[in-house]
Tab-separated table of C-alpha atoms and ligand atoms in Angstrom:
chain	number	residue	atom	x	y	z
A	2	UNK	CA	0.000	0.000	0.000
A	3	UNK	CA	3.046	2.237	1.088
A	4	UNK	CA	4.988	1.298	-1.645
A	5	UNK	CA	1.638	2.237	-4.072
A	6	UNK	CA	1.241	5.405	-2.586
A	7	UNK	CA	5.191	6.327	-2.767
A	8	UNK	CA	5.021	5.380	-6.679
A	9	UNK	CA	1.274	7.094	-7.691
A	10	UNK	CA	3.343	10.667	-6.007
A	11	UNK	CA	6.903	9.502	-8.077
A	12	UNK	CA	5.336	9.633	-11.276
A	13	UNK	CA	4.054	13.087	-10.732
A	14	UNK	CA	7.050	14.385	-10.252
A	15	UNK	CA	8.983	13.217	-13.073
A	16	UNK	CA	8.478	15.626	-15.122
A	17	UNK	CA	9.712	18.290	-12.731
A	18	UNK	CA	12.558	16.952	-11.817
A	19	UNK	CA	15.465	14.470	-13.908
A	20	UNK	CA	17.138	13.387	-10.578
A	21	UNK	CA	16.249	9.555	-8.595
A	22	UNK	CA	13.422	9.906	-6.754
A	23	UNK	CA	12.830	9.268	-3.431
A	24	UNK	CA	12.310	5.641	-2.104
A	25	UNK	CA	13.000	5.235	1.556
A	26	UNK	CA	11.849	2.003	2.283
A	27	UNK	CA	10.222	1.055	5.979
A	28	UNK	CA	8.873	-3.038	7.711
A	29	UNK	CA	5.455	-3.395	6.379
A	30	UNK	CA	3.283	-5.173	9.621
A	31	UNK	CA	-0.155	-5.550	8.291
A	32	UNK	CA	-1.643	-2.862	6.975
A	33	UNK	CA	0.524	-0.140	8.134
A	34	UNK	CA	4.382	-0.119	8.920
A	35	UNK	CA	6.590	-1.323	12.088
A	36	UNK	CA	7.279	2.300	13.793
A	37	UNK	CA	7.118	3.720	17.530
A	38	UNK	CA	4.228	5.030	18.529
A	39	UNK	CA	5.401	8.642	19.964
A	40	UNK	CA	8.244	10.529	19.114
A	41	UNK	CA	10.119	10.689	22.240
A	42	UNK	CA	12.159	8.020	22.994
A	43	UNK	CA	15.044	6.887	25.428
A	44	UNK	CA	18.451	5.197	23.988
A	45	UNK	CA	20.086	3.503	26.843
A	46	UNK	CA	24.463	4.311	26.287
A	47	UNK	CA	26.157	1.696	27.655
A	48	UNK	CA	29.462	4.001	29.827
A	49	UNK	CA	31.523	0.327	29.569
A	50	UNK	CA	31.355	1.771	25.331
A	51	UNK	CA	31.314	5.453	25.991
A	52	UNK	CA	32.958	6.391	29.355
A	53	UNK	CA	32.578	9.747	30.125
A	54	UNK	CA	35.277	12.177	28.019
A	55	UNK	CA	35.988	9.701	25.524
A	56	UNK	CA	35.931	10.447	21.613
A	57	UNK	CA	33.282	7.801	21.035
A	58	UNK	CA	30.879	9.449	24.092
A	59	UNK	CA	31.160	12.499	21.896
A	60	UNK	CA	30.481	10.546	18.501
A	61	UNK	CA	27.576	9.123	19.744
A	62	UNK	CA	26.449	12.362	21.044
A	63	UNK	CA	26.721	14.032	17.221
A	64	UNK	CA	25.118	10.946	15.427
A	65	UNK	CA	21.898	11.153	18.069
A	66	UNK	CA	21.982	15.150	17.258
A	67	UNK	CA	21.908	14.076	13.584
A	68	UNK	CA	19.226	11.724	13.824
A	69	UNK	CA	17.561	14.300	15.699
A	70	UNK	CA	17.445	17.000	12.547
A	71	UNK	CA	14.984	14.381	10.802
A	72	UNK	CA	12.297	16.435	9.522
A	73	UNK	CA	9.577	14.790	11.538
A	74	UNK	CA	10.724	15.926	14.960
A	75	UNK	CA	11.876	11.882	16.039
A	76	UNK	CA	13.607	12.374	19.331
A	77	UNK	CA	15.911	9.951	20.731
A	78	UNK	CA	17.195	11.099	24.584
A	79	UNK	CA	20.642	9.644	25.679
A	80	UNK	CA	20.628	8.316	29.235
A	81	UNK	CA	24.339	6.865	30.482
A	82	UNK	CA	24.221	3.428	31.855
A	83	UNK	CA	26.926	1.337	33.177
A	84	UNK	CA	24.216	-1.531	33.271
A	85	UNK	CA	25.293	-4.447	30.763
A	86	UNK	CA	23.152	-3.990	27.617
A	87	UNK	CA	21.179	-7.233	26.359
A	88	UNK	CA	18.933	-8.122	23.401
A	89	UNK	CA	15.757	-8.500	23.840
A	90	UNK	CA	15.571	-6.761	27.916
A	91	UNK	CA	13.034	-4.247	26.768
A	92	UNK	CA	14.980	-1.240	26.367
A	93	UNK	CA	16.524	0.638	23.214
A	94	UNK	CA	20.028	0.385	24.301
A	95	UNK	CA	24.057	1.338	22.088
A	96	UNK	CA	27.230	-0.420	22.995
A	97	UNK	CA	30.329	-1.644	20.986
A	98	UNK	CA	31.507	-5.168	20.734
A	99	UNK	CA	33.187	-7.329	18.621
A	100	UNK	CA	30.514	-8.566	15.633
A	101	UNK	CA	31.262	-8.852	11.975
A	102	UNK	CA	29.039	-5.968	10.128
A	103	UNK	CA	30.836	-2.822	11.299
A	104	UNK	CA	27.109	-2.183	12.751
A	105	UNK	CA	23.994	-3.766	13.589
A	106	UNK	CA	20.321	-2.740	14.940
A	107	UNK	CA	18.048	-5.428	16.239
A	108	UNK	CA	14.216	-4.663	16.793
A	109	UNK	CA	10.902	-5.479	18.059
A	110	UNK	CA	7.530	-4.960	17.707
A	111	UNK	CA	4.255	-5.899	19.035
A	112	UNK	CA	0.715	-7.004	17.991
A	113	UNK	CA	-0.377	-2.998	16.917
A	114	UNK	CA	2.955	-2.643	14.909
A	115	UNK	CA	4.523	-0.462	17.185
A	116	UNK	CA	8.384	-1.071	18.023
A	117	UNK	CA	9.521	-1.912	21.629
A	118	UNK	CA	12.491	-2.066	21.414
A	119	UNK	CA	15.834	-1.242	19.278
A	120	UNK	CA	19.260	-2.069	20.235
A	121	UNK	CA	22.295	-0.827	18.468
A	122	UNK	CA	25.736	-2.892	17.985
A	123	UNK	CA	28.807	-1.246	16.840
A	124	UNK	CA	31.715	-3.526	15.429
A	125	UNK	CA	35.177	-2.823	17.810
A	126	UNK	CA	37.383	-4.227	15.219
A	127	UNK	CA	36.637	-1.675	12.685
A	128	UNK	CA	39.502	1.081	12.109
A	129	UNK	CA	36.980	3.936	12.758
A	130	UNK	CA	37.604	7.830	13.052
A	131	UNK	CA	35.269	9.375	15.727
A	132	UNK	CA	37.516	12.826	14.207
A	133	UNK	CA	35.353	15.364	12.291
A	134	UNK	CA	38.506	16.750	10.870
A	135	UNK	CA	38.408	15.192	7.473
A	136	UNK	CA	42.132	13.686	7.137
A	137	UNK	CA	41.060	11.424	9.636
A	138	UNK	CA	38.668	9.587	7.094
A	139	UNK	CA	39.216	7.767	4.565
A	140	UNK	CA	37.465	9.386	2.207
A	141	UNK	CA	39.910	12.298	2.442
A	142	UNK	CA	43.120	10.572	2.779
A	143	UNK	CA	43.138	9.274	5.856
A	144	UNK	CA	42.759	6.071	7.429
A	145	UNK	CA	39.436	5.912	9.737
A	146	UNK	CA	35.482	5.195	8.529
A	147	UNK	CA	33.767	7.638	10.155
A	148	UNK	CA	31.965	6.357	13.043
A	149	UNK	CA	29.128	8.721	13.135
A	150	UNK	CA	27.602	7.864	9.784
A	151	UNK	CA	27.311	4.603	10.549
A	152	UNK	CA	25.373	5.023	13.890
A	153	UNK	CA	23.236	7.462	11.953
A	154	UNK	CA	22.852	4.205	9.379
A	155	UNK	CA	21.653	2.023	12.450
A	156	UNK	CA	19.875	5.000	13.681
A	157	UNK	CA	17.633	5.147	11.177
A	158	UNK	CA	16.830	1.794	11.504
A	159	UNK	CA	15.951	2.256	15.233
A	160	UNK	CA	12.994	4.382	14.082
A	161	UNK	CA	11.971	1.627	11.342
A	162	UNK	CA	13.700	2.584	8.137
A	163	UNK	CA	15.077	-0.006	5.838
A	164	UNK	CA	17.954	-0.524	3.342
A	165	UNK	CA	18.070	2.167	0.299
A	166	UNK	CA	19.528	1.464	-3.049
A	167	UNK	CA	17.928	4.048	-5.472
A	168	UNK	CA	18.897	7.271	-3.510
A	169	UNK	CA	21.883	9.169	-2.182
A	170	UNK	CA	21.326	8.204	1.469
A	171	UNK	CA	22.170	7.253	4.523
A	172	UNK	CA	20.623	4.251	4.571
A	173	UNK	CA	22.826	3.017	1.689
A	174	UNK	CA	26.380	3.454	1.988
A	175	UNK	CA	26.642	5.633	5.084
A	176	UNK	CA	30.360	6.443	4.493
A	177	UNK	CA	30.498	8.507	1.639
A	178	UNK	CA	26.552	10.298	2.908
A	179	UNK	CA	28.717	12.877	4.409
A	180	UNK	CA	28.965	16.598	4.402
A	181	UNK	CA	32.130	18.837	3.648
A	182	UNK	CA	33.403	22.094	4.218
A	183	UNK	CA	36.713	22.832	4.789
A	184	UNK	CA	38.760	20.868	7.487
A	185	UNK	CA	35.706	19.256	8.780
A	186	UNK	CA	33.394	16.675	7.394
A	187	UNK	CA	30.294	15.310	9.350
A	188	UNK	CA	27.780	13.108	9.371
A	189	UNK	CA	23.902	14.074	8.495
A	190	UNK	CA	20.693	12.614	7.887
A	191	UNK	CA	19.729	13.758	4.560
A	192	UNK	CA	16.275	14.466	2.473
A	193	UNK	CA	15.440	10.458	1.934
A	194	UNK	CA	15.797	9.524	5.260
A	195	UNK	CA	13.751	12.407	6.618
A	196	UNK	CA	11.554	12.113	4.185
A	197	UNK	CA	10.846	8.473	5.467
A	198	UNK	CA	11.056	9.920	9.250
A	199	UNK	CA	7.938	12.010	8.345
A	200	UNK	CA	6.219	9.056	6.497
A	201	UNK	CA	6.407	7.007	9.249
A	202	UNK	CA	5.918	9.602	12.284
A	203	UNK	CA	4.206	12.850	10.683
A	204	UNK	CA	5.519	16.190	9.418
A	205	UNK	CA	7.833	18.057	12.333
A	206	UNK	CA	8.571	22.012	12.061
A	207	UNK	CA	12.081	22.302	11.167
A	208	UNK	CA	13.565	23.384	7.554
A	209	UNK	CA	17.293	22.576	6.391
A	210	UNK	CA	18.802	22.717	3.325
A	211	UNK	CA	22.190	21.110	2.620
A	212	UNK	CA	24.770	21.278	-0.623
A	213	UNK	CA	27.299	18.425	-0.718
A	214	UNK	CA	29.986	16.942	-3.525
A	215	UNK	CA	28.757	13.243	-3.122
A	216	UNK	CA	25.758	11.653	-5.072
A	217	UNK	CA	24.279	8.356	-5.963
A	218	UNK	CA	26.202	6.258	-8.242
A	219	UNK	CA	24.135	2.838	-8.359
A	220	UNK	CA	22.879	0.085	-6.327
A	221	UNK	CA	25.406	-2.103	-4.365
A	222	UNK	CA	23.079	-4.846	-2.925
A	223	UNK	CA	20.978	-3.416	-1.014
A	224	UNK	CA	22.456	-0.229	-0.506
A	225	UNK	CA	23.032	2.924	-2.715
A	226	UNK	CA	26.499	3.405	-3.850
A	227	UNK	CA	27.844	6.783	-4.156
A	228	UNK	CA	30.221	8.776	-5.540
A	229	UNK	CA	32.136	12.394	-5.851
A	230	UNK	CA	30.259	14.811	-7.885
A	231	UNK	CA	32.532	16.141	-11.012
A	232	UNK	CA	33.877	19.318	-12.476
A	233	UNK	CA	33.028	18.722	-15.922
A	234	UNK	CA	33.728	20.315	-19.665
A	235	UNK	CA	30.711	21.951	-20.564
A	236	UNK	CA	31.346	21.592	-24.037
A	237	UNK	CA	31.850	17.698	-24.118
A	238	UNK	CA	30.110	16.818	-20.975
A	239	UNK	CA	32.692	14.870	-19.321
A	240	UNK	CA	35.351	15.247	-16.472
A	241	UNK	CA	38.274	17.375	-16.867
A	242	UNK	CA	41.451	15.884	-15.963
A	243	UNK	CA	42.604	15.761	-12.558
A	244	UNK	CA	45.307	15.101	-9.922
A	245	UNK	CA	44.635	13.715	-7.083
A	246	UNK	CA	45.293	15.066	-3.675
A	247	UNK	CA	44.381	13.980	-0.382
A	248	UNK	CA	42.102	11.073	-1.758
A	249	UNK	CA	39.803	14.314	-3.782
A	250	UNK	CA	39.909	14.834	-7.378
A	251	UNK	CA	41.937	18.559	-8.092
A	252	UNK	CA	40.711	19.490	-11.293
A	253	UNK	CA	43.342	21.082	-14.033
A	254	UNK	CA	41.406	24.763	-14.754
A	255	UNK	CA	42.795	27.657	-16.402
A	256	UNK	CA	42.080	31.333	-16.149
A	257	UNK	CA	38.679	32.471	-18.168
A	258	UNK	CA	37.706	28.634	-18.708
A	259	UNK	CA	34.454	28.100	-18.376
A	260	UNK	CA	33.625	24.844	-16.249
A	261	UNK	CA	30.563	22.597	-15.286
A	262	UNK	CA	29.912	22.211	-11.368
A	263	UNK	CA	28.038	18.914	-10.670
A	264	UNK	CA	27.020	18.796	-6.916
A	265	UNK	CA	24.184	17.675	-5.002
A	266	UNK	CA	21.396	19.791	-2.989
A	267	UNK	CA	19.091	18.559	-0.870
A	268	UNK	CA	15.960	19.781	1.116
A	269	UNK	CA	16.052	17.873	4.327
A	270	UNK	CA	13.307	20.055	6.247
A	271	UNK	CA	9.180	19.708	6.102
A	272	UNK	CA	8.246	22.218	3.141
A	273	UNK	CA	9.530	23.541	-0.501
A	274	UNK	CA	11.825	26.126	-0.855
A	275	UNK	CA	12.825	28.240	-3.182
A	276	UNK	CA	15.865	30.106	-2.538
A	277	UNK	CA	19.234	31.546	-3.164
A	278	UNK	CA	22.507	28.895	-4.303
A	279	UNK	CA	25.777	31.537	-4.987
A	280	UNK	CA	28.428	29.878	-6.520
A	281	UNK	CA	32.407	31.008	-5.560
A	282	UNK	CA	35.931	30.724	-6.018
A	283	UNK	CA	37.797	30.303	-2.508
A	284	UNK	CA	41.634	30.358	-1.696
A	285	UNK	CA	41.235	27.806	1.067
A	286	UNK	CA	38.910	24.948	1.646
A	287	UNK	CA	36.194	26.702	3.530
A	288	UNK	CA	33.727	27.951	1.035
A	289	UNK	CA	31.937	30.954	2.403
A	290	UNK	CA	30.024	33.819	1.494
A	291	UNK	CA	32.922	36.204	2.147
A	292	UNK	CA	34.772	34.414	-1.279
A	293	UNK	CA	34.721	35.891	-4.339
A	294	UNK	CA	31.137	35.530	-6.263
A	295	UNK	CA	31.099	33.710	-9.880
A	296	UNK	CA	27.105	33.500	-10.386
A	297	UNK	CA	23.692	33.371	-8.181
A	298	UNK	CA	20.540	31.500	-9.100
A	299	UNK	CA	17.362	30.422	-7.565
A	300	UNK	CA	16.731	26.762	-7.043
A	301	UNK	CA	13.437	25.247	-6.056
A	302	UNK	CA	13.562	21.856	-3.787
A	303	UNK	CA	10.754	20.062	-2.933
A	304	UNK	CA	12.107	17.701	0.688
A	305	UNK	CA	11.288	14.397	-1.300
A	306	UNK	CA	13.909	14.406	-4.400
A	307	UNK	CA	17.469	14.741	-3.318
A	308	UNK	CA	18.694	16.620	-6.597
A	309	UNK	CA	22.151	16.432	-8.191
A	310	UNK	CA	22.430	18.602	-10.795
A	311	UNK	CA	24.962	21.181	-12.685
A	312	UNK	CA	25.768	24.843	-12.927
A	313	UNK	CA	28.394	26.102	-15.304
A	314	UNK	CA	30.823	28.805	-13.910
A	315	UNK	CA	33.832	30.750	-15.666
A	316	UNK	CA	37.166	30.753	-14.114
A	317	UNK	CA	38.117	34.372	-13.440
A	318	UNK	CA	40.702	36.152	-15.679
A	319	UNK	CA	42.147	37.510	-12.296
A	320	UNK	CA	43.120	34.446	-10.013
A	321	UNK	CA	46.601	33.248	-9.335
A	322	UNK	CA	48.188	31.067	-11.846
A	323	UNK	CA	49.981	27.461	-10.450
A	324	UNK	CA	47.997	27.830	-7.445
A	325	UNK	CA	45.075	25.603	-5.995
A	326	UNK	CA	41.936	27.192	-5.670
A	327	UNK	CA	38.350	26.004	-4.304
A	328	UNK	CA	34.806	26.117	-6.573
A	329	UNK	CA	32.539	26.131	-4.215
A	330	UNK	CA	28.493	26.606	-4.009
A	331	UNK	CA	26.501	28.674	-0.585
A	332	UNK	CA	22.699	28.099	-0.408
A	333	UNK	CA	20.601	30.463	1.172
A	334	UNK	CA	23.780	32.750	1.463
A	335	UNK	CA	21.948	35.790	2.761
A	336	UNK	CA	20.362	33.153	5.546
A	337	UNK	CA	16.724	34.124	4.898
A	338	UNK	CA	15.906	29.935	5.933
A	339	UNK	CA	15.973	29.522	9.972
A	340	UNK	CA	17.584	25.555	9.665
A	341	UNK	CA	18.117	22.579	11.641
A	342	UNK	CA	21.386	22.982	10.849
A	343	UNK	CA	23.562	25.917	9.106
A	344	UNK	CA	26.952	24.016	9.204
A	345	UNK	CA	25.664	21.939	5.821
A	346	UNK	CA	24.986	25.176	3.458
A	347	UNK	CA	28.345	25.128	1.540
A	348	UNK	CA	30.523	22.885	0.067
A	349	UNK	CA	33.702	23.179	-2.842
A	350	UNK	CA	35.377	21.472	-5.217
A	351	UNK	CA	39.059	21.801	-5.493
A	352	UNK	CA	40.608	22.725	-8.982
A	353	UNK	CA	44.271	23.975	-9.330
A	354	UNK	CA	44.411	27.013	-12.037
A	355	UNK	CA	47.379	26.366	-14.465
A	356	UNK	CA	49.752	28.332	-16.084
A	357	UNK	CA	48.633	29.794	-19.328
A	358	UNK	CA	49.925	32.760	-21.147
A	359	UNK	CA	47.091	35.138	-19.973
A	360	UNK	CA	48.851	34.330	-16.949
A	361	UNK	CA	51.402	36.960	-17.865
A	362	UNK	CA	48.776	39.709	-17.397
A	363	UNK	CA	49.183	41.703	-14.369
A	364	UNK	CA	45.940	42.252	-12.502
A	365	UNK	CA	46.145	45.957	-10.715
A	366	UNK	CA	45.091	45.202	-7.157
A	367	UNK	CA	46.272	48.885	-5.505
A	368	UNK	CA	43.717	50.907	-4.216
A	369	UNK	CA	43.668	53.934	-5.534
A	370	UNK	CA	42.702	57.060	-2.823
A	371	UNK	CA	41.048	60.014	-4.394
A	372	UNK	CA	42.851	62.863	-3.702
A	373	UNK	CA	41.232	65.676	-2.054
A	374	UNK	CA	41.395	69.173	-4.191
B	28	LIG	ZN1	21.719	-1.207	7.672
């Protein structure tokens, strides 16, 4: 019936929109779905897995935040325990030991569908990185999988969503579902997975909208695979050539070229939007509103199609030569949107402007102080 429902509103919005469309999938139980029946609940911490202080206490703290931006107003409230955790004791309980899947969630339900319980494993042998600076994880050149998106994963499944293979989500691969902005990359919940949240529990208040340089690739099993967005040739289509650095993709740009900006926006809040996206050039990592402005447009998102699209940009005729450089994209850059979360409005990505002969053009950049008579 769910799954009827979800396709009858898909079709209608094909026309609008070129991009996947949304498919969170949920436990069918009769006629309805396996869910809890408020949305308030208590997670149970186990202190043996996150003593107080440690790096993981304050990873588990951000992936419950996260999980708590779903669009629906789902709750979960962390109380510390240093009672051993069990399956099936009647409380929603987290702790770390040593099982096979990096992490699992176990649930229950009773005669009326509702859950009663969800307990959350997470694998100790895994090299994780509880870091949210970004050369800690491996998708960035370092070494660790970032805790956080996987509890957000099992999360998700504590309040009754499924797998996801036809989506950039976090219930696909959570690893590469991450935002990026400068040094930091973290962990969020994204426009499928909230849209499922307020399938299953109702529509919530808040409004976010996020930009990020990941998007779905395919299906891997049961899970969506994703990938980096591109900088692409706008006059062939495909990927200009690169170098990599630090596990990302530095594109080879030159001054006055004009280039294709493939990234990803999503509406993870309750209601359209249509707002501001400015698009940049940065001399550091941290796109920002105070870098230098390439174009502004209007985008409208509905918060049930994550949407991947592309923007073409010109490289200016003033920027250093044999120097990297970041593209990057703001949305809602004058901050007219109260969100969930503000830390997920930018993202960039890197290109390193090569030496051509316009190069040899000096670009005046003295002030010039009018001279009183
Ligand atoms: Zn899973």
């Amino acid at each position: 019936m769910k799954r009827l429902f979800r396709f009858i509103a898909a079709l209608s919005l094909m026309a609008a929109a070129s991009a996947q469309v949304s498919a969170y999938t949920t436990t069918s139980c009769g006629s309805g779905d396996v869910s809890w029946s408020s949305k308030f609940r208590y997670l149970y911490a186990y202190t043996g897995s996150f003593p107080s202080g440690s790096s993981y206490r304050t990873a588990l703290e951000e992936a419950v935040d996260r999980l708590n931006d779903n669009a629906s107003g789902f709750t979960f409230y962390i109380i510390y325990t240093s009672t051993a955790p069990a399956l099936g004791n009647g409380r929603s309980e987290v702790w770390i030991e040593n099982i096979s899947p990096p992490g699992v969630t176990n649930y229950w339900w009773n005669g009326s569908c509702n859950m009663t319980e969800a307990d959350i494993r997470m694998d100790s042998s895994v090299t994780w990185t509880t870091s949210i600076v970004k050369t800690t994880n491996f998708n960035y050149g370092g070494s660790g999988r970032p805790f956080q998106t996987t509890l957000l994963h099992e999360l998700g499944h504590a309040i009754g969503l499924g797998h996801e293979a036809d989506e950039y989500n976090i219930m696909g691969q959570d690893w590469d579902h991450i935002h990026t902005n400068g040094n930091y990359s973290r962990a969020y919940f994204g426009e499928d997975a909230s849209d499922g949240s307020v399938y299953l529990y109702g529509a919530g208040s808040g409004q976010d909208l996020g930009v990020v340089h990941w998007k779905w690739t395919g299906a891997s099993g049961a899970y969506s695979a994703h990938g980096r967005t591109r900088l692409l040739d706008p006059s062939t289509g495909s990927e200009l050539s690169y170098t990599v650095v630090g596990g990302e993709r530095r594109y080879n740009v030159v001054r006055g070229q004009n280039v294709r900006m493939e990234l990803t926006y999503e509406n993870n809040g309750n209601s359209y939007q249509y707002q501001d996206v400015n698009y940049y050039i940065s001399t550091n990592s941290t796109v920002s509103t105070w870098d230098t402005l390439l174009a502004s447009r209007n985008l409208g998102l509905s918060p049930d199609n994550v949407y991947t699209s592309t923007y073409d940009v010109t490289i200016p005729s003033n920027v250093s030569c044999n120097t990297p450089h970041w593209l990057g994209a703001v949305m809602d850059p004058d901050g007219s949107v109260s969100e969930l979360a503000e830390w997920n409005n930018a993202t960039y990505i890197p290109v390193y402007v090569n030496w051509t002969f316009s190069c040899l053009v000096i670009t005046p950049t003295l002030e010039v102080t009018p001279i009183q008579p």
